[in-house]
Amino acid sequence: MTSTLPRLVPSAVPSRTLIRSLSITGAIICPALVVLVAGLHLTPVLGLIVYGAAVVAASFLLAWAAEAAQLDVSGGMAIAVLGVIAVLPEYAVDLYYAFAAGHTPAYTQYAAANMTGSNRLLMGIGWPVVVLVSMLVARKTGGGKVRELVLDASNRVEVGFLMIAGIVAFVVPATGRIHLVFGVALLAWFGFYLYKLSRGDVEEPELVGTAAALGALPDRVRRIAVAALFVGAASVIVACAKPFAENLIDAGVQLGIDRFLLVQWLAPLASEAPEFIIAIIFAARGKGAVAIATLISSKVNQWTLLVGSLPVAFVLGGGGTSLQLDGRQIEEMVLTAVQTMMGVALLLGLRFHRWAAWMLLGLFLLQFPITSTEGRMLLSAAYAAVAAVALVRNRRHLVPTLLAPFAGRAKLHGGHPHQLAASHATP
């Protein structure tokens, strides 16, 4: 989730929207707090449900607060910091696994699983679904048979940051570890990303739904409410991260499900649910390019802030200077890195074609029946082949994209126009 996502502010937002949303999320969070305060011990499956639901609900609170807070902050850096706060749910669980791996090596596999799962889920599901929903909406509203989604020229900055981070990511499978120095370098790259945003032109945010209801409150009341939501939601997420992560592993044992797969897919799906829903809402409102631009920024965060933080958490947990990966984890890293390069290569022209969305979605779904090393390597080769073809096809955009993070001032995607490119020809 990133706070740079614009929000649509309706002329009148009923207060009952805010009351209803807070009541529902509060009711979902309360059972986890009762269990924690009372010191009760739940079965792994029940604990997974209770704590997982609390993390998801708190994620929504954090997302709404981050969006509404844009009305009271100025400057790209402030907005970027809100974006970092908003990704807390996604990172809390993974950083716990990395921290635990520092004194319990078995947890290393879970840190790697959660990181690769969240990365591939965002690009394999989030990107194509937003694009396909946008095209469906455009077609229903008289846009004809839409073939591609066109991004704003300013989005080349994010694509450039992601491309460089994606290339550097191959260092991990090549060395079989995530070294502390490498992590610090990624964190520095993320810092430069924040700096780039801080020098950008910030536009008035748009709000939608509950965030809009928060934004409609009187200034003083809104600021108090946003601050309370930040503190409350963050506290819930931090408190529930450990029991959620532990119950996730134990539930796998109890249900006879591969724990690696549960950690890889269920935890990221829970933490990223608010971001996906918000992006889909914008796509449904005809703002698909805005939504996909936000998901691109989230991908930058994952390859820099998340991956860079893992060895730091590992050291703090009592580990050495390198988070060592085994063969399975290296394979997952290769698969994740080549998927990223395929996505970036397809976006070099700042046009997201319909066939590209279906291909990303199809290759993502294809991985689930694959259980062997050979199968994962073949799938990686398929991603790499598509990436190579796309790079050749978009080669004239390669150098401008690589230089984009270092050139001029960035423009934070706000209310500036994005559009769908429609065509009646078949692909």
Tab-separated table of C-alpha atoms in Angstrom:
chain	number	residue	atom	x	y	z
A	1	MET	CA	0.000	0.000	0.000
A	2	THR	CA	1.289	3.427	-0.778
A	3	SER	CA	-0.063	6.778	0.193
A	4	THR	CA	0.620	8.240	-3.213
A	5	LEU	CA	-2.609	6.691	-4.465
A	6	PRO	CA	-5.050	9.488	-5.312
A	7	ARG	CA	-8.486	9.348	-3.823
A	8	LEU	CA	-11.794	10.570	-5.126
A	9	VAL	CA	-13.543	12.944	-2.704
A	10	PRO	CA	-17.314	12.957	-3.228
A	11	SER	CA	-19.191	16.155	-2.598
A	12	ALA	CA	-20.902	14.672	0.463
A	13	VAL	CA	-19.798	11.614	2.359
A	14	PRO	CA	-22.316	10.352	4.909
A	15	SER	CA	-20.900	9.962	8.436
A	16	ARG	CA	-22.555	6.564	8.645
A	17	THR	CA	-19.940	5.275	6.194
A	18	LEU	CA	-17.198	6.026	8.706
A	19	ILE	CA	-19.167	4.679	11.656
A	20	ARG	CA	-20.045	1.482	9.821
A	21	SER	CA	-16.467	0.869	8.658
A	22	LEU	CA	-14.947	1.487	12.086
A	23	SER	CA	-17.581	-0.679	13.764
A	24	ILE	CA	-16.941	-3.607	11.433
A	25	THR	CA	-13.154	-3.438	11.719
A	26	GLY	CA	-13.378	-2.952	15.487
A	27	ALA	CA	-15.562	-6.029	15.841
A	28	ILE	CA	-13.051	-8.075	13.840
A	29	ILE	CA	-10.059	-6.858	15.862
A	30	CYS	CA	-11.620	-7.269	19.335
A	31	PRO	CA	-11.393	-11.098	19.576
A	32	ALA	CA	-7.626	-11.006	18.992
A	33	LEU	CA	-7.165	-8.315	21.645
A	34	VAL	CA	-9.263	-10.263	24.149
A	35	VAL	CA	-7.198	-13.403	23.537
A	36	LEU	CA	-3.932	-11.477	23.929
A	37	VAL	CA	-4.950	-9.633	27.090
A	38	ALA	CA	-6.463	-12.726	28.712
A	39	GLY	CA	-3.444	-14.842	27.787
A	40	LEU	CA	-5.633	-17.518	26.200
A	41	HIS	CA	-4.136	-20.276	24.054
A	42	LEU	CA	-6.008	-21.082	20.866
A	43	THR	CA	-5.624	-24.021	18.546
A	44	PRO	CA	-3.342	-23.188	15.595
A	45	VAL	CA	-6.173	-23.004	13.047
A	46	LEU	CA	-8.411	-20.890	15.274
A	47	GLY	CA	-5.452	-18.672	16.217
A	48	LEU	CA	-4.621	-18.232	12.542
A	49	ILE	CA	-8.176	-17.085	11.837
A	50	VAL	CA	-8.431	-14.763	14.856
A	51	TYR	CA	-5.043	-13.090	14.481
A	52	GLY	CA	-5.159	-13.085	10.690
A	53	ALA	CA	-8.528	-11.356	10.703
A	54	ALA	CA	-7.188	-8.744	13.131
A	55	VAL	CA	-4.177	-8.048	10.882
A	56	VAL	CA	-6.413	-7.620	7.831
A	57	ALA	CA	-8.814	-5.320	9.682
A	58	ALA	CA	-5.947	-3.247	11.094
A	59	SER	CA	-4.499	-3.052	7.592
A	60	PHE	CA	-7.687	-1.368	6.406
A	61	LEU	CA	-7.540	1.108	9.292
A	62	LEU	CA	-3.951	1.934	8.457
A	63	ALA	CA	-4.766	2.363	4.781
A	64	TRP	CA	-7.683	4.730	5.482
A	65	ALA	CA	-5.598	6.782	7.899
A	66	ALA	CA	-2.675	7.024	5.471
A	67	GLU	CA	-4.938	8.260	2.688
A	68	ALA	CA	-6.774	10.827	4.835
A	69	ALA	CA	-3.484	12.087	6.296
A	70	GLN	CA	-2.493	13.398	2.871
A	71	LEU	CA	-4.851	16.304	3.478
A	72	ASP	CA	-2.657	17.477	6.358
A	73	VAL	CA	0.874	16.830	5.120
A	74	SER	CA	2.890	18.709	2.548
A	75	GLY	CA	5.793	17.625	0.428
A	76	GLY	CA	6.633	14.376	-1.278
A	77	MET	CA	8.763	13.119	1.612
A	78	ALA	CA	5.867	13.334	4.051
A	79	ILE	CA	3.637	11.464	1.637
A	80	ALA	CA	6.327	8.850	1.035
A	81	VAL	CA	6.736	8.345	4.794
A	82	LEU	CA	3.011	7.713	5.044
A	83	GLY	CA	3.470	5.128	2.312
A	84	VAL	CA	6.104	3.377	4.404
A	85	ILE	CA	3.760	3.351	7.405
A	86	ALA	CA	1.013	1.900	5.253
A	87	VAL	CA	3.091	-1.162	4.304
A	88	LEU	CA	3.616	-2.112	7.953
A	89	PRO	CA	1.122	-5.028	7.848
A	90	GLU	CA	2.901	-6.663	4.948
A	91	TYR	CA	6.369	-6.309	6.450
A	92	ALA	CA	5.629	-7.022	10.124
A	93	VAL	CA	5.193	-10.763	9.619
A	94	ASP	CA	8.191	-11.147	7.312
A	95	LEU	CA	10.495	-9.160	9.563
A	96	TYR	CA	9.404	-11.313	12.491
A	97	TYR	CA	10.433	-14.434	10.568
A	98	ALA	CA	13.798	-12.845	9.681
A	99	PHE	CA	14.339	-11.778	13.301
A	100	ALA	CA	13.461	-15.273	14.573
A	101	ALA	CA	15.814	-16.808	11.999
A	102	GLY	CA	18.661	-15.014	13.777
A	103	HIS	CA	18.403	-17.483	16.659
A	104	THR	CA	16.333	-20.261	15.047
A	105	PRO	CA	17.723	-21.054	11.561
A	106	ALA	CA	14.587	-22.986	10.551
A	107	TYR	CA	12.747	-19.678	10.267
A	108	THR	CA	14.954	-18.559	7.366
A	109	GLN	CA	12.798	-20.483	4.918
A	110	TYR	CA	9.699	-18.662	6.137
A	111	ALA	CA	11.305	-15.228	5.762
A	112	ALA	CA	12.238	-16.102	2.175
A	113	ALA	CA	8.826	-17.636	1.483
A	114	ASN	CA	6.884	-14.613	2.712
A	115	MET	CA	9.075	-12.197	0.768
A	116	THR	CA	8.911	-14.079	-2.540
A	117	GLY	CA	5.195	-14.733	-2.115
A	118	SER	CA	4.298	-11.082	-1.512
A	119	ASN	CA	6.426	-10.028	-4.485
A	120	ARG	CA	4.919	-12.518	-6.919
A	121	LEU	CA	1.381	-12.048	-5.627
A	122	LEU	CA	1.495	-8.308	-6.257
A	123	MET	CA	2.670	-8.651	-9.852
A	124	GLY	CA	0.966	-11.948	-10.696
A	125	ILE	CA	-2.488	-11.068	-9.368
A	126	GLY	CA	-2.587	-7.358	-8.542
A	127	TRP	CA	-1.212	-5.965	-11.792
A	128	PRO	CA	-3.234	-8.050	-14.281
A	129	VAL	CA	-6.508	-7.921	-12.339
A	130	VAL	CA	-6.395	-4.116	-12.133
A	131	VAL	CA	-5.633	-3.852	-15.851
A	132	LEU	CA	-8.340	-6.306	-16.906
A	133	VAL	CA	-10.962	-4.665	-14.674
A	134	SER	CA	-10.031	-1.263	-16.119
A	135	MET	CA	-10.478	-2.522	-19.658
A	136	LEU	CA	-13.789	-4.169	-18.834
A	137	VAL	CA	-15.080	-0.935	-17.296
A	138	ALA	CA	-13.904	1.098	-20.289
A	139	ARG	CA	-15.657	-1.280	-22.656
A	140	LYS	CA	-18.923	-1.114	-20.695
A	141	THR	CA	-18.817	2.674	-20.621
A	142	GLY	CA	-18.554	2.955	-24.379
A	143	GLY	CA	-14.795	2.806	-24.803
A	144	GLY	CA	-14.933	0.029	-27.345
A	145	LYS	CA	-12.726	-3.033	-27.242
A	146	VAL	CA	-9.819	-1.800	-25.147
A	147	ARG	CA	-6.426	-3.306	-25.865
A	148	GLU	CA	-4.062	-1.471	-23.528
A	149	LEU	CA	-3.728	0.741	-20.486
A	150	VAL	CA	-1.592	3.866	-20.961
A	151	LEU	CA	0.454	5.192	-18.057
A	152	ASP	CA	1.575	8.752	-17.502
A	153	ALA	CA	5.088	9.688	-18.621
A	154	SER	CA	5.990	10.460	-14.990
A	155	ASN	CA	5.563	6.778	-14.130
A	156	ARG	CA	8.806	6.023	-15.973
A	157	VAL	CA	10.575	7.061	-12.761
A	158	GLU	CA	8.949	4.237	-10.764
A	159	VAL	CA	9.524	1.759	-13.583
A	160	GLY	CA	13.179	2.793	-13.662
A	161	PHE	CA	13.604	2.335	-9.915
A	162	LEU	CA	11.922	-1.066	-10.142
A	163	MET	CA	14.023	-2.160	-13.101
A	164	ILE	CA	17.313	-1.364	-11.381
A	165	ALA	CA	16.161	-3.034	-8.149
A	166	GLY	CA	15.011	-6.065	-10.148
A	167	ILE	CA	18.360	-6.408	-11.903
A	168	VAL	CA	20.282	-6.102	-8.640
A	169	ALA	CA	17.989	-8.735	-7.076
A	170	PHE	CA	19.745	-11.444	-9.091
A	171	VAL	CA	22.703	-11.007	-6.726
A	172	VAL	CA	20.716	-12.957	-4.120
A	173	PRO	CA	20.296	-16.234	-6.052
A	174	ALA	CA	23.770	-15.830	-7.539
A	175	THR	CA	25.375	-15.708	-4.064
A	176	GLY	CA	22.820	-17.837	-2.230
A	177	ARG	CA	22.395	-15.272	0.523
A	178	ILE	CA	21.094	-11.840	1.445
A	179	HIS	CA	24.120	-10.091	2.905
A	180	LEU	CA	23.854	-7.197	5.320
A	181	VAL	CA	25.879	-4.957	2.988
A	182	PHE	CA	23.534	-5.826	0.135
A	183	GLY	CA	20.554	-5.057	2.363
A	184	VAL	CA	21.971	-1.680	3.344
A	185	ALA	CA	22.547	-0.909	-0.361
A	186	LEU	CA	18.886	-1.691	-1.096
A	187	LEU	CA	17.777	0.487	1.809
A	188	ALA	CA	19.944	3.285	0.407
A	189	TRP	CA	18.277	2.823	-2.990
A	190	PHE	CA	14.908	3.075	-1.259
A	191	GLY	CA	16.132	6.227	0.497
A	192	PHE	CA	17.035	7.689	-2.867
A	193	TYR	CA	13.556	6.758	-4.064
A	194	LEU	CA	12.069	8.739	-1.154
A	195	TYR	CA	14.381	11.632	-1.964
A	196	LYS	CA	13.214	11.558	-5.567
A	197	LEU	CA	9.615	11.697	-4.422
A	198	SER	CA	10.386	14.540	-2.024
A	199	ARG	CA	11.523	16.663	-4.966
A	200	GLY	CA	8.449	15.893	-7.006
A	201	ASP	CA	5.422	18.027	-7.664
A	202	VAL	CA	2.731	16.993	-5.199
A	203	GLU	CA	-0.848	17.223	-6.365
A	204	GLU	CA	-4.026	17.389	-4.321
A	205	PRO	CA	-4.989	13.873	-3.197
A	206	GLU	CA	-8.322	12.347	-4.008
A	207	LEU	CA	-10.141	10.183	-1.485
A	208	VAL	CA	-12.708	7.433	-1.772
A	209	GLY	CA	-14.969	5.538	0.602
A	210	THR	CA	-14.006	5.509	4.275
A	211	ALA	CA	-10.880	7.608	3.634
A	212	ALA	CA	-13.153	10.241	2.100
A	213	ALA	CA	-15.388	10.074	5.169
A	214	LEU	CA	-12.340	10.745	7.341
A	215	GLY	CA	-11.295	13.579	5.065
A	216	ALA	CA	-14.716	15.184	5.383
A	217	LEU	CA	-14.352	15.624	9.144
A	218	PRO	CA	-13.461	19.053	10.608
A	219	ASP	CA	-9.716	19.629	10.530
A	220	ARG	CA	-8.998	19.154	14.224
A	221	VAL	CA	-11.263	16.130	14.572
A	222	ARG	CA	-9.782	14.580	11.426
A	223	ARG	CA	-6.197	14.955	12.656
A	224	ILE	CA	-7.000	13.423	16.022
A	225	ALA	CA	-8.905	10.577	14.363
A	226	VAL	CA	-6.095	9.881	11.869
A	227	ALA	CA	-3.453	9.895	14.620
A	228	ALA	CA	-5.575	7.549	16.741
A	229	LEU	CA	-6.058	5.173	13.813
A	230	PHE	CA	-2.326	5.153	13.074
A	231	VAL	CA	-1.392	4.353	16.668
A	232	GLY	CA	-4.213	1.868	17.212
A	233	ALA	CA	-3.779	-0.021	13.939
A	234	ALA	CA	0.016	-0.149	14.207
A	235	SER	CA	-0.256	-1.440	17.782
A	236	VAL	CA	-2.649	-4.192	16.727
A	237	ILE	CA	-0.406	-5.243	13.834
A	238	VAL	CA	2.738	-5.334	15.964
A	239	ALA	CA	0.943	-7.237	18.745
A	240	CYS	CA	-0.573	-9.786	16.350
A	241	ALA	CA	2.420	-10.269	14.034
A	242	LYS	CA	4.169	-12.886	16.183
A	243	PRO	CA	1.118	-15.031	17.116
A	244	PHE	CA	-0.175	-14.804	13.544
A	245	ALA	CA	3.191	-15.919	12.143
A	246	GLU	CA	3.546	-18.741	14.666
A	247	ASN	CA	-0.014	-19.997	14.212
A	248	LEU	CA	0.474	-19.908	10.457
A	249	ILE	CA	3.307	-22.417	10.776
A	250	ASP	CA	1.535	-24.572	13.374
A	251	ALA	CA	-1.675	-24.615	11.337
A	252	GLY	CA	0.273	-26.062	8.428
A	253	VAL	CA	1.405	-28.936	10.640
A	254	GLN	CA	-2.106	-29.513	12.004
A	255	LEU	CA	-3.771	-29.428	8.583
A	256	GLY	CA	-1.050	-31.355	6.803
A	257	ILE	CA	-0.401	-28.445	4.422
A	258	ASP	CA	3.081	-27.422	3.324
A	259	ARG	CA	4.051	-24.713	5.820
A	260	PHE	CA	6.299	-23.041	3.272
A	261	LEU	CA	3.351	-22.575	0.908
A	262	LEU	CA	1.061	-21.287	3.669
A	263	VAL	CA	3.614	-18.673	4.695
A	264	GLN	CA	4.347	-17.829	1.080
A	265	TRP	CA	0.783	-17.140	-0.007
A	266	LEU	CA	-1.695	-16.801	2.871
A	267	ALA	CA	0.152	-14.199	4.934
A	268	PRO	CA	0.886	-11.865	1.970
A	269	LEU	CA	-2.683	-12.257	0.702
A	270	ALA	CA	-4.025	-11.182	4.107
A	271	SER	CA	-1.721	-8.192	4.469
A	272	GLU	CA	-2.128	-6.982	0.887
A	273	ALA	CA	-5.916	-7.352	0.754
A	274	PRO	CA	-6.629	-3.647	1.494
A	275	GLU	CA	-4.220	-2.511	-1.207
A	276	PHE	CA	-5.720	-4.855	-3.781
A	277	ILE	CA	-9.267	-3.809	-2.927
A	278	ILE	CA	-8.477	-0.092	-3.119
A	279	ALA	CA	-6.699	-0.557	-6.457
A	280	ILE	CA	-9.599	-2.561	-7.874
A	281	ILE	CA	-12.068	0.105	-6.708
A	282	PHE	CA	-10.121	2.718	-8.648
A	283	ALA	CA	-9.956	0.488	-11.680
A	284	ALA	CA	-13.728	0.041	-11.449
A	285	ARG	CA	-14.070	3.847	-11.342
A	286	GLY	CA	-12.147	4.203	-14.599
A	287	LYS	CA	-8.826	5.133	-12.936
A	288	GLY	CA	-6.953	1.989	-13.851
A	289	ALA	CA	-3.702	3.717	-14.777
A	290	VAL	CA	-3.645	5.462	-11.398
A	291	ALA	CA	-4.187	2.121	-9.647
A	292	ILE	CA	-1.487	0.265	-11.578
A	293	ALA	CA	0.952	3.130	-10.971
A	294	THR	CA	0.385	2.701	-7.256
A	295	LEU	CA	1.010	-1.042	-7.451
A	296	ILE	CA	4.251	-0.343	-9.316
A	297	SER	CA	5.341	1.852	-6.396
A	298	SER	CA	4.450	-0.961	-4.007
A	299	LYS	CA	6.657	-3.286	-6.017
A	300	VAL	CA	9.552	-0.834	-5.651
A	301	ASN	CA	8.995	-0.860	-1.883
A	302	GLN	CA	9.057	-4.660	-1.803
A	303	TRP	CA	12.328	-5.044	-3.707
A	304	THR	CA	14.082	-2.317	-1.719
A	305	LEU	CA	12.641	-1.699	1.746
A	306	LEU	CA	11.413	-5.249	2.409
A	307	VAL	CA	14.347	-7.225	0.990
A	308	GLY	CA	16.851	-4.742	2.424
A	309	SER	CA	15.322	-4.982	5.900
A	310	LEU	CA	15.527	-8.778	6.146
A	311	PRO	CA	19.282	-9.076	6.863
A	312	VAL	CA	19.004	-6.186	9.328
A	313	ALA	CA	16.245	-8.011	11.229
A	314	PHE	CA	18.308	-11.202	11.019
A	315	VAL	CA	21.314	-9.520	12.640
A	316	LEU	CA	19.126	-7.977	15.349
A	317	GLY	CA	17.752	-11.439	16.057
A	318	GLY	CA	21.216	-12.745	16.822
A	319	GLY	CA	22.251	-13.986	13.381
A	320	GLY	CA	25.369	-13.284	11.357
A	321	THR	CA	25.837	-10.828	8.546
A	322	SER	CA	24.211	-13.051	5.903
A	323	LEU	CA	20.810	-14.633	5.644
A	324	GLN	CA	21.769	-17.939	3.981
A	325	LEU	CA	19.265	-19.496	1.551
A	326	ASP	CA	18.906	-23.162	0.661
A	327	GLY	CA	18.252	-24.608	-2.781
A	328	ARG	CA	14.465	-24.229	-2.672
A	329	GLN	CA	14.692	-20.631	-1.524
A	330	ILE	CA	17.202	-19.793	-4.257
A	331	GLU	CA	14.847	-21.261	-6.845
A	332	GLU	CA	12.023	-19.109	-5.477
A	333	MET	CA	14.248	-16.026	-5.654
A	334	VAL	CA	15.133	-16.758	-9.289
A	335	LEU	CA	11.451	-17.187	-10.128
A	336	THR	CA	10.546	-13.947	-8.352
A	337	ALA	CA	13.350	-11.959	-9.987
A	338	VAL	CA	12.585	-13.113	-13.546
A	339	GLN	CA	8.880	-12.413	-13.021
A	340	THR	CA	9.831	-8.863	-12.030
A	341	MET	CA	11.999	-8.436	-15.118
A	342	MET	CA	9.186	-9.702	-17.322
A	343	GLY	CA	6.739	-7.226	-15.807
A	344	VAL	CA	9.180	-4.331	-16.172
A	345	ALA	CA	10.063	-5.291	-19.756
A	346	LEU	CA	6.387	-5.331	-20.684
A	347	LEU	CA	5.950	-1.850	-19.182
A	348	LEU	CA	8.970	-0.139	-20.759
A	349	GLY	CA	6.716	1.568	-23.287
A	350	LEU	CA	4.370	2.690	-20.470
A	351	ARG	CA	1.605	0.657	-22.076
A	352	PHE	CA	0.070	-2.359	-20.376
A	353	HIS	CA	-1.450	-4.557	-23.093
A	354	ARG	CA	-4.350	-6.884	-22.475
A	355	TRP	CA	-2.373	-9.920	-23.652
A	356	ALA	CA	0.425	-8.992	-21.216
A	357	ALA	CA	-2.059	-8.958	-18.319
A	358	TRP	CA	-3.378	-12.402	-19.261
A	359	MET	CA	0.162	-13.723	-19.641
A	360	LEU	CA	1.243	-12.464	-16.218
A	361	LEU	CA	-1.874	-13.945	-14.635
A	362	GLY	CA	-1.565	-17.242	-16.506
A	363	LEU	CA	2.097	-17.793	-15.652
A	364	PHE	CA	1.402	-16.907	-12.022
A	365	LEU	CA	-1.384	-19.502	-11.752
A	366	LEU	CA	0.724	-22.071	-13.584
A	367	GLN	CA	3.213	-22.231	-10.713
A	368	PHE	CA	0.841	-23.820	-8.199
A	369	PRO	CA	0.791	-27.369	-9.603
A	370	ILE	CA	4.583	-27.213	-10.013
A	371	THR	CA	6.419	-28.882	-7.140
A	372	SER	CA	9.801	-29.823	-8.611
A	373	THR	CA	13.041	-27.938	-9.139
A	374	GLU	CA	12.870	-28.679	-12.846
A	375	GLY	CA	9.359	-27.256	-13.068
A	376	ARG	CA	10.333	-24.038	-11.296
A	377	MET	CA	13.358	-23.612	-13.551
A	378	LEU	CA	11.234	-24.176	-16.668
A	379	LEU	CA	8.744	-21.583	-15.464
A	380	SER	CA	11.611	-19.184	-14.765
A	381	ALA	CA	12.844	-19.798	-18.315
A	382	ALA	CA	9.371	-18.967	-19.647
A	383	TYR	CA	9.353	-15.670	-17.726
A	384	ALA	CA	12.859	-14.911	-18.970
A	385	ALA	CA	11.936	-15.670	-22.585
A	386	VAL	CA	8.964	-13.311	-22.508
A	387	ALA	CA	11.128	-10.668	-20.821
A	388	ALA	CA	13.786	-11.000	-23.529
A	389	VAL	CA	11.242	-10.601	-26.322
A	390	ALA	CA	9.678	-7.587	-24.601
A	391	LEU	CA	13.098	-5.991	-24.059
A	392	VAL	CA	13.903	-6.320	-27.753
A	393	ARG	CA	10.502	-4.974	-28.706
A	394	ASN	CA	10.806	-1.990	-26.324
A	395	ARG	CA	14.570	-1.499	-26.645
A	396	ARG	CA	14.261	2.187	-27.499
A	397	HIS	CA	12.732	2.772	-24.044
A	398	LEU	CA	15.439	0.870	-22.156
A	399	VAL	CA	18.020	3.651	-21.693
A	400	PRO	CA	15.451	6.385	-20.862
A	401	THR	CA	13.948	4.075	-18.228
A	402	LEU	CA	17.311	3.281	-16.623
A	403	LEU	CA	18.164	6.995	-16.530
A	404	ALA	CA	14.733	8.144	-15.293
A	405	PRO	CA	15.510	7.781	-11.545
A	406	PHE	CA	18.489	10.138	-11.930
A	407	ALA	CA	16.980	12.762	-14.201
A	408	GLY	CA	15.059	15.913	-13.308
A	409	ARG	CA	12.204	16.166	-10.856
A	410	ALA	CA	9.703	13.426	-10.250
A	411	LYS	CA	5.996	14.017	-10.408
A	412	LEU	CA	3.956	12.223	-7.789
A	413	HIS	CA	0.962	10.652	-9.464
A	414	GLY	CA	-1.978	12.478	-8.092
A	415	GLY	CA	-4.794	14.035	-10.021
A	416	HIS	CA	-2.963	14.258	-13.326
A	417	PRO	CA	-4.690	12.611	-16.236
A	418	HIS	CA	-4.270	8.985	-17.116
A	419	GLN	CA	-6.159	7.318	-19.871
A	420	LEU	CA	-7.124	4.056	-21.440
A	421	ALA	CA	-6.088	3.576	-25.040
A	422	ALA	CA	-8.943	1.932	-26.861
A	423	SER	CA	-8.890	0.088	-30.123
A	424	HIS	CA	-11.454	-1.959	-31.972
A	425	ALA	CA	-8.866	-4.174	-33.632
A	426	THR	CA	-8.244	-7.617	-32.276
A	427	PRO	CA	-4.816	-8.278	-30.718
